[in-house]
XYZ file of C-alpha atoms in Angstrom:
454
model
C 42.085 -13.991 18.638
C 44.945 -13.771 16.089
C 47.267 -10.815 16.140
C 46.599 -8.294 13.380
C 49.681 -6.684 11.864
C 50.248 -3.215 10.527
C 51.552 -2.486 7.042
C 55.187 -1.413 7.103
C 54.773 2.204 6.072
C 57.534 4.264 7.666
C 56.483 7.682 8.857
C 52.756 6.983 9.156
C 50.685 6.870 12.314
C 48.454 3.838 12.855
C 44.842 4.641 12.030
C 43.805 3.499 15.507
C 45.637 6.325 17.311
C 42.922 9.032 16.950
C 40.337 6.679 18.483
C 42.604 5.848 21.424
C 43.481 9.502 22.048
C 39.846 10.605 21.666
C 38.753 7.919 24.099
C 41.330 9.123 26.633
C 40.207 12.781 26.468
C 36.600 11.856 27.197
C 37.441 9.287 29.887
C 39.756 11.661 31.754
C 37.059 14.373 31.564
C 34.587 11.968 33.162
C 36.943 10.901 35.965
C 38.483 14.242 36.876
C 35.152 16.011 36.503
C 33.378 13.897 39.097
C 36.430 13.820 41.378
C 36.765 17.612 41.293
C 33.521 18.158 43.185
C 33.514 14.979 45.258
C 34.899 16.225 48.624
C 32.854 19.436 48.807
C 29.727 17.595 47.601
C 30.056 14.936 50.298
C 30.352 17.544 53.039
C 27.484 19.705 51.778
C 25.090 16.886 50.843
C 25.677 14.155 53.401
C 28.076 14.999 56.238
C 27.221 18.597 57.155
C 24.159 19.699 55.168
C 23.245 22.295 57.821
C 26.700 23.926 57.394
C 27.246 23.882 61.134
C 30.719 25.310 61.976
C 31.030 22.922 64.900
C 30.727 19.902 62.604
C 33.126 21.094 59.909
C 36.231 19.216 61.054
C 34.417 15.902 61.542
C 32.466 16.242 58.288
C 35.609 17.025 56.320
C 37.419 14.036 57.829
C 34.540 11.749 56.822
C 34.569 13.177 53.298
C 38.343 12.756 53.052
C 38.011 9.156 54.235
C 35.565 8.311 51.449
C 37.451 10.248 48.750
C 40.770 8.576 49.522
C 39.138 5.139 49.825
C 37.663 5.687 46.364
C 41.021 6.731 44.894
C 42.836 3.879 46.645
C 40.504 1.272 45.167
C 40.736 2.854 41.727
C 44.524 2.713 41.668
C 44.683 -0.802 43.127
C 42.581 -2.248 40.293
C 45.114 -1.750 37.424
C 47.063 -4.799 38.658
C 43.989 -7.002 38.240
C 43.049 -5.262 34.989
C 46.539 -5.762 33.532
C 46.605 -9.457 34.389
C 43.075 -9.975 33.047
C 43.986 -8.216 29.789
C 47.404 -9.818 29.264
C 46.539 -13.337 30.380
C 42.808 -13.947 29.848
C 40.664 -11.621 27.719
C 43.011 -9.345 25.801
C 43.193 -5.546 26.043
C 40.380 -4.747 23.586
C 37.720 -6.753 25.403
C 38.779 -5.506 28.835
C 38.700 -1.864 27.728
C 35.342 -2.162 25.945
C 33.456 -4.238 28.521
C 34.776 -2.373 31.545
C 34.081 0.998 29.878
C 30.417 0.039 29.676
C 30.472 -0.784 33.382
C 32.159 2.599 33.925
C 29.127 4.293 32.339
C 26.818 2.446 34.738
C 28.839 3.802 37.658
C 28.356 7.381 36.492
C 24.614 6.796 36.062
C 24.451 5.624 39.691
C 26.291 8.750 40.901
C 23.802 11.038 39.160
C 20.749 8.974 40.130
C 21.705 8.673 43.820
C 23.019 12.176 44.437
C 20.719 12.405 47.484
C 21.136 8.819 48.730
C 24.486 8.092 50.377
C 24.270 4.292 50.135
C 23.408 4.353 46.447
C 26.044 6.995 45.822
C 28.696 4.829 47.511
C 27.765 1.948 45.191
C 28.276 4.302 42.252
C 31.699 5.279 43.559
C 32.593 1.606 43.934
C 31.646 0.863 40.319
C 33.519 3.921 38.978
C 36.658 3.068 40.969
C 36.701 -0.569 39.811
C 36.069 0.464 36.199
C 38.585 3.307 36.049
C 41.328 1.147 37.508
C 40.325 -1.873 35.455
C 41.072 -0.162 32.131
C 43.902 2.180 33.138
C 46.920 -0.024 32.468
C 45.330 -1.593 29.371
C 44.633 1.717 27.632
C 48.266 2.814 27.886
C 49.621 -0.546 26.727
C 47.075 -0.741 23.887
C 48.516 2.441 22.384
C 51.991 0.900 22.281
C 50.602 -2.258 20.664
C 49.571 -0.281 17.575
C 53.185 0.316 16.502
C 55.691 -1.977 14.807
C 59.302 -1.563 13.739
C 58.412 0.479 10.682
C 56.890 3.336 12.695
C 58.259 2.796 16.204
C 60.065 6.140 15.930
C 56.643 7.811 16.057
C 55.695 6.212 19.373
C 57.063 9.084 21.532
C 54.894 11.522 19.564
C 51.872 9.277 20.059
C 52.456 9.153 23.801
C 52.892 12.919 23.725
C 49.426 13.261 22.220
C 48.143 10.733 24.734
C 49.519 12.767 27.656
C 48.044 15.920 26.127
C 44.674 14.164 25.983
C 44.931 13.402 29.698
C 45.886 16.985 30.542
C 43.172 18.551 28.372
C 40.418 16.258 29.652
C 41.450 16.807 33.269
C 41.882 20.584 32.970
C 38.637 21.281 31.101
C 36.523 19.146 33.431
C 38.129 20.576 36.584
C 37.257 24.082 35.399
C 33.813 23.257 34.013
C 32.142 20.689 36.297
C 32.340 22.820 39.503
C 30.407 25.523 37.629
C 27.726 22.969 36.723
C 27.568 21.913 40.361
C 27.222 25.500 41.604
C 24.536 26.428 39.065
C 22.534 23.253 38.415
C 23.189 20.916 41.325
C 24.791 17.544 41.870
C 22.667 15.423 39.513
C 23.693 17.494 36.493
C 27.294 17.848 37.664
C 27.677 14.065 37.984
C 25.538 13.361 34.932
C 27.671 15.301 32.439
C 30.824 13.276 33.223
C 28.680 10.178 32.681
C 27.770 11.417 29.199
C 31.453 11.950 28.441
C 32.233 8.411 29.582
C 29.607 7.134 27.170
C 31.318 9.178 24.440
C 34.626 7.598 25.461
C 33.221 4.076 25.152
C 31.605 4.887 21.801
C 34.817 6.401 20.458
C 36.794 3.319 21.423
C 34.197 1.005 19.841
C 34.221 2.965 16.578
C 37.896 2.132 16.117
C 37.333 -1.613 16.573
C 38.356 -2.547 12.999
C 41.584 -0.565 13.169
C 43.189 -1.920 16.336
C 46.108 -4.291 16.522
C 44.934 -6.841 19.079
C 47.669 -8.723 20.867
C 46.154 -12.037 22.009
C 46.281 -12.985 25.694
C 49.048 -15.394 26.663
C 46.892 -17.636 28.803
C 47.004 -17.853 32.567
C 49.765 -20.452 33.020
C 51.973 -19.023 30.274
C 51.528 -15.533 31.702
C 52.795 -16.646 35.108
C 55.780 -18.372 33.502
C 56.728 -15.307 31.443
C 56.310 -12.938 34.365
C 57.879 -14.822 37.247
C 59.778 -17.689 35.644
C 63.105 -15.918 35.147
C 65.663 -15.066 37.820
C 66.419 -11.738 36.118
C 62.779 -10.725 36.266
C 62.454 -11.658 39.907
C 65.606 -9.722 40.796
C 64.290 -6.642 38.975
C 60.992 -6.966 40.798
C 62.781 -6.952 44.159
C 65.022 -4.025 43.176
C 62.153 -1.890 41.941
C 59.939 -2.998 44.817
C 62.434 -1.649 47.340
C 62.228 1.788 45.723
C 58.460 1.636 45.300
C 58.088 0.956 49.022
C 58.902 4.625 49.696
C 56.606 6.125 47.033
C 53.207 5.780 48.811
C 54.218 8.523 51.260
C 54.655 10.884 48.295
C 51.122 10.174 47.123
C 49.808 10.473 50.668
C 51.069 14.057 50.622
C 50.254 14.915 47.005
C 46.707 13.544 46.865
C 45.671 15.804 49.707
C 45.641 18.497 47.007
C 42.462 16.957 45.544
C 40.624 16.611 48.841
C 42.029 18.242 51.986
C 43.293 21.311 50.108
C 39.947 21.727 48.319
C 38.096 21.774 51.627
C 40.695 24.160 53.054
C 40.223 26.494 50.082
C 36.549 26.915 51.006
C 37.716 28.842 54.105
C 40.310 31.050 52.370
C 40.122 34.516 50.870
C 39.889 33.187 47.307
C 40.059 36.457 45.410
C 42.986 36.060 43.031
C 42.507 39.541 41.632
C 39.644 42.061 41.608
C 36.585 40.550 39.983
C 37.836 36.946 39.945
C 37.183 34.544 42.807
C 37.427 30.876 41.726
C 35.366 28.114 43.277
C 37.268 25.935 45.784
C 37.078 22.933 43.458
C 38.510 24.850 40.508
C 41.831 25.474 42.217
C 42.816 21.856 41.516
C 43.412 22.861 37.914
C 46.574 24.611 39.098
C 48.253 21.259 39.716
C 47.516 20.239 36.122
C 48.610 23.541 34.576
C 51.807 23.763 36.613
C 52.570 20.143 35.749
C 52.236 20.837 32.014
C 54.656 23.756 32.270
C 57.177 22.273 34.692
C 57.633 18.912 32.983
C 59.568 20.216 29.934
C 61.321 22.798 32.107
C 62.739 20.084 34.364
C 63.614 17.780 31.451
C 65.231 20.281 29.088
C 66.529 23.010 31.397
C 66.883 22.078 35.063
C 68.425 18.594 34.808
C 70.852 19.494 31.954
C 71.756 22.736 33.770
C 72.609 20.852 36.950
C 74.649 18.345 34.932
C 76.725 21.188 33.476
C 77.459 22.240 37.050
C 78.705 18.741 37.811
C 75.549 17.584 39.644
C 74.306 14.340 38.076
C 70.583 13.994 38.703
C 70.338 10.220 38.531
C 66.854 8.701 38.715
C 67.134 7.942 42.425
C 68.480 11.418 43.195
C 65.548 12.959 41.348
C 63.131 10.864 43.383
C 64.785 11.852 46.671
C 64.852 15.549 45.778
C 61.219 15.381 44.682
C 60.234 13.946 48.048
C 61.850 16.889 49.851
C 60.098 19.406 47.585
C 56.692 17.774 48.154
C 57.276 18.096 51.904
C 57.977 21.833 51.452
C 54.557 22.196 49.778
C 52.894 20.535 52.785
C 54.748 22.909 55.086
C 53.200 25.834 53.185
C 49.732 24.291 53.555
C 50.382 23.711 57.257
C 51.180 27.403 57.611
C 47.917 28.297 55.866
C 45.976 26.030 58.205
C 47.693 27.516 61.268
C 46.496 30.940 60.184
C 42.937 29.594 59.784
C 43.101 27.859 63.162
C 44.021 31.137 64.849
C 41.176 33.089 63.216
C 43.053 34.494 60.232
C 41.842 34.812 56.639
C 44.875 33.869 54.525
C 44.970 34.566 50.808
C 44.463 31.761 48.335
C 47.752 32.854 46.739
C 49.497 30.780 49.399
C 47.708 27.720 48.054
C 48.733 28.714 44.534
C 52.332 28.605 45.746
C 51.759 25.203 47.337
C 50.262 23.814 44.116
C 53.306 25.060 42.184
C 55.762 23.467 44.600
C 53.933 20.148 44.894
C 53.583 19.877 41.097
C 57.330 20.192 40.626
C 58.200 17.747 43.387
C 55.662 15.158 42.295
C 56.848 15.323 38.680
C 60.397 14.578 39.813
C 59.131 11.468 41.585
C 56.400 10.289 39.206
C 58.067 10.690 35.813
C 61.388 9.365 37.083
C 59.787 6.498 38.989
C 57.997 5.230 35.890
C 61.205 5.552 33.879
C 63.146 3.633 36.531
C 60.573 0.853 36.676
C 60.453 0.513 32.886
C 64.223 0.416 32.404
C 64.768 -2.062 35.269
C 62.019 -4.476 34.207
C 62.371 -7.350 31.781
C 60.206 -7.341 28.652
C 57.682 -9.740 30.153
C 57.183 -7.542 33.243
C 56.862 -3.991 31.884
C 53.055 -3.901 32.047
C 53.095 -5.374 35.538
C 55.661 -2.784 36.676
C 53.362 -0.004 35.464
C 50.475 -1.536 37.373
C 52.633 -1.829 40.496
C 53.521 1.855 40.165
C 49.818 2.694 40.199
C 49.506 0.488 43.272
C 51.757 2.939 45.141
C 49.090 5.608 44.551
C 46.510 3.248 46.007
C 48.666 2.614 49.068
C 49.144 6.324 49.754
C 45.424 7.000 49.529
C 44.607 3.942 51.615
C 46.736 5.382 54.420
C 44.955 8.742 54.098
C 41.597 6.970 54.311
C 42.671 5.078 57.437
C 43.961 8.264 59.048
C 40.760 10.208 58.398
C 38.661 7.283 59.580
C 40.695 7.286 62.795
C 40.005 11.002 63.228
C 36.268 10.425 62.761
C 36.209 7.601 65.318
C 38.384 9.418 67.852
C 41.271 6.987 67.402
C 45.037 7.468 67.486
C 45.153 10.030 64.665
C 42.427 12.209 66.227
C 45.253 14.229 67.818
C 46.390 15.326 64.340
C 43.805 17.916 63.355
C 44.101 21.429 62.007
C 47.686 22.438 61.221
C 48.993 19.392 63.119
C 47.471 17.178 60.429
C 49.780 18.652 57.794
C 52.818 18.867 60.070
C 52.462 15.150 60.744
C 52.981 14.484 57.045
C 55.972 16.809 56.859
C 57.571 14.772 59.632
C 56.553 11.494 57.994
C 58.241 12.546 54.762
C 61.406 13.512 56.640
C 61.649 9.966 57.988
C 60.739 8.524 54.578
C 63.457 10.490 52.746
C 66.100 9.494 55.265
C 65.340 5.783 54.920
C 65.077 6.110 51.147
C 68.536 7.665 50.930
C 70.045 4.737 52.833
C 68.308 2.070 50.742
C 68.950 3.876 47.443
C 72.661 4.049 48.191
C 72.951 0.269 48.487
C 70.637 -0.421 45.536
C 72.749 1.784 43.283
C 75.911 0.098 44.528
C 74.570 -3.359 43.755
C 73.360 -2.259 40.325
C 76.701 -0.780 39.350
C 78.607 -3.812 40.686
C 76.404 -6.128 38.661
C 76.975 -4.040 35.525
C 80.753 -4.123 36.058
C 80.716 -7.894 36.583
C 78.754 -8.328 33.352
C 81.276 -6.191 31.498
C 84.203 -8.246 32.870
C 82.477 -11.507 31.989
């Protein structure tokens, strides 16, 4: 398909942007809405329907296993989706066709809310579909701009991020209420309707999109891996990315393990207001929205004025430490529960605040580092590889919970020990990261100096 070009009209947004942003709001509502209730639904519907206290730990481990397996698959698929879009079908076709499959997945979740095997098939379809379009949607937004309006691209991505935050926040607050009042079929069905709206919105903009044609399979391989500079960047970034899955292994407990923990807490935030366990996840989104500009425009510049340069790798290392502090807070909460206490949910509020700040320092900086280190032909692939680190972290969580269920090696890490294990794991991870980062920075600076001399 030939590439369509935009008229050179400085200062104007491409007409396709509202359709892309509208699609993202609805799609993020559908994904975060179903994920918000997933762990508690699995325990209540399939793994401990009798609410037997003696089965709680095992049931929660089984639910965590399935939730993290679902997330892992979803965040592994963007690599395949990116290659399919860039090399074979083009972004428009991948987004449209896979979005329709996405709708089918939601239908299966609602239809099989009382049948575990059918429900698992629905989760499989949703995970494949969500991951299949994720990298293409982001890149498609950038494709709509040319030199005449490239200065507006940061604003467009700002609206795009706002769409993600709004869709995630509204669904996380709203879908648990649907689940509590009307049951699982309705709670999973409404996100399915929103996914259909997302697909329709994207289709309605079909005549306004700039469509960058696929390169072809052989040409794509040559552009991606055929240059020594690109391969060197891939190795350099890969060494840093190797330490990121541990961050996600800690952070993504906030959408599963922490939710199940919240069901046992004193959840009264103030008189007359006791949120549902699933609704507390919205705190991570809200804190993230507030902390992102604070870190960018206040904290980092303030530290620089004090003579502390927060380079990308220093930000990542500091973020890892902060995420571990959040897990230490959650471990303390669990210790209180294990010993018969009834801790306040305010301790989880604190943990959500801390983990949001630490994860932002890693996530935003990690994407920036990958983008700046990658050659032009590898930027989409680098983004997909970043998402693969999320998959790896969740895959480890799934393996660990499966081991607990089967009485394997990790069965010894239950209760508070489960969280303390991850605090220790992060301590080892940060130490090794600091060593590797030191040598990577040294090599980068030496290479830059040699280039300058040459």
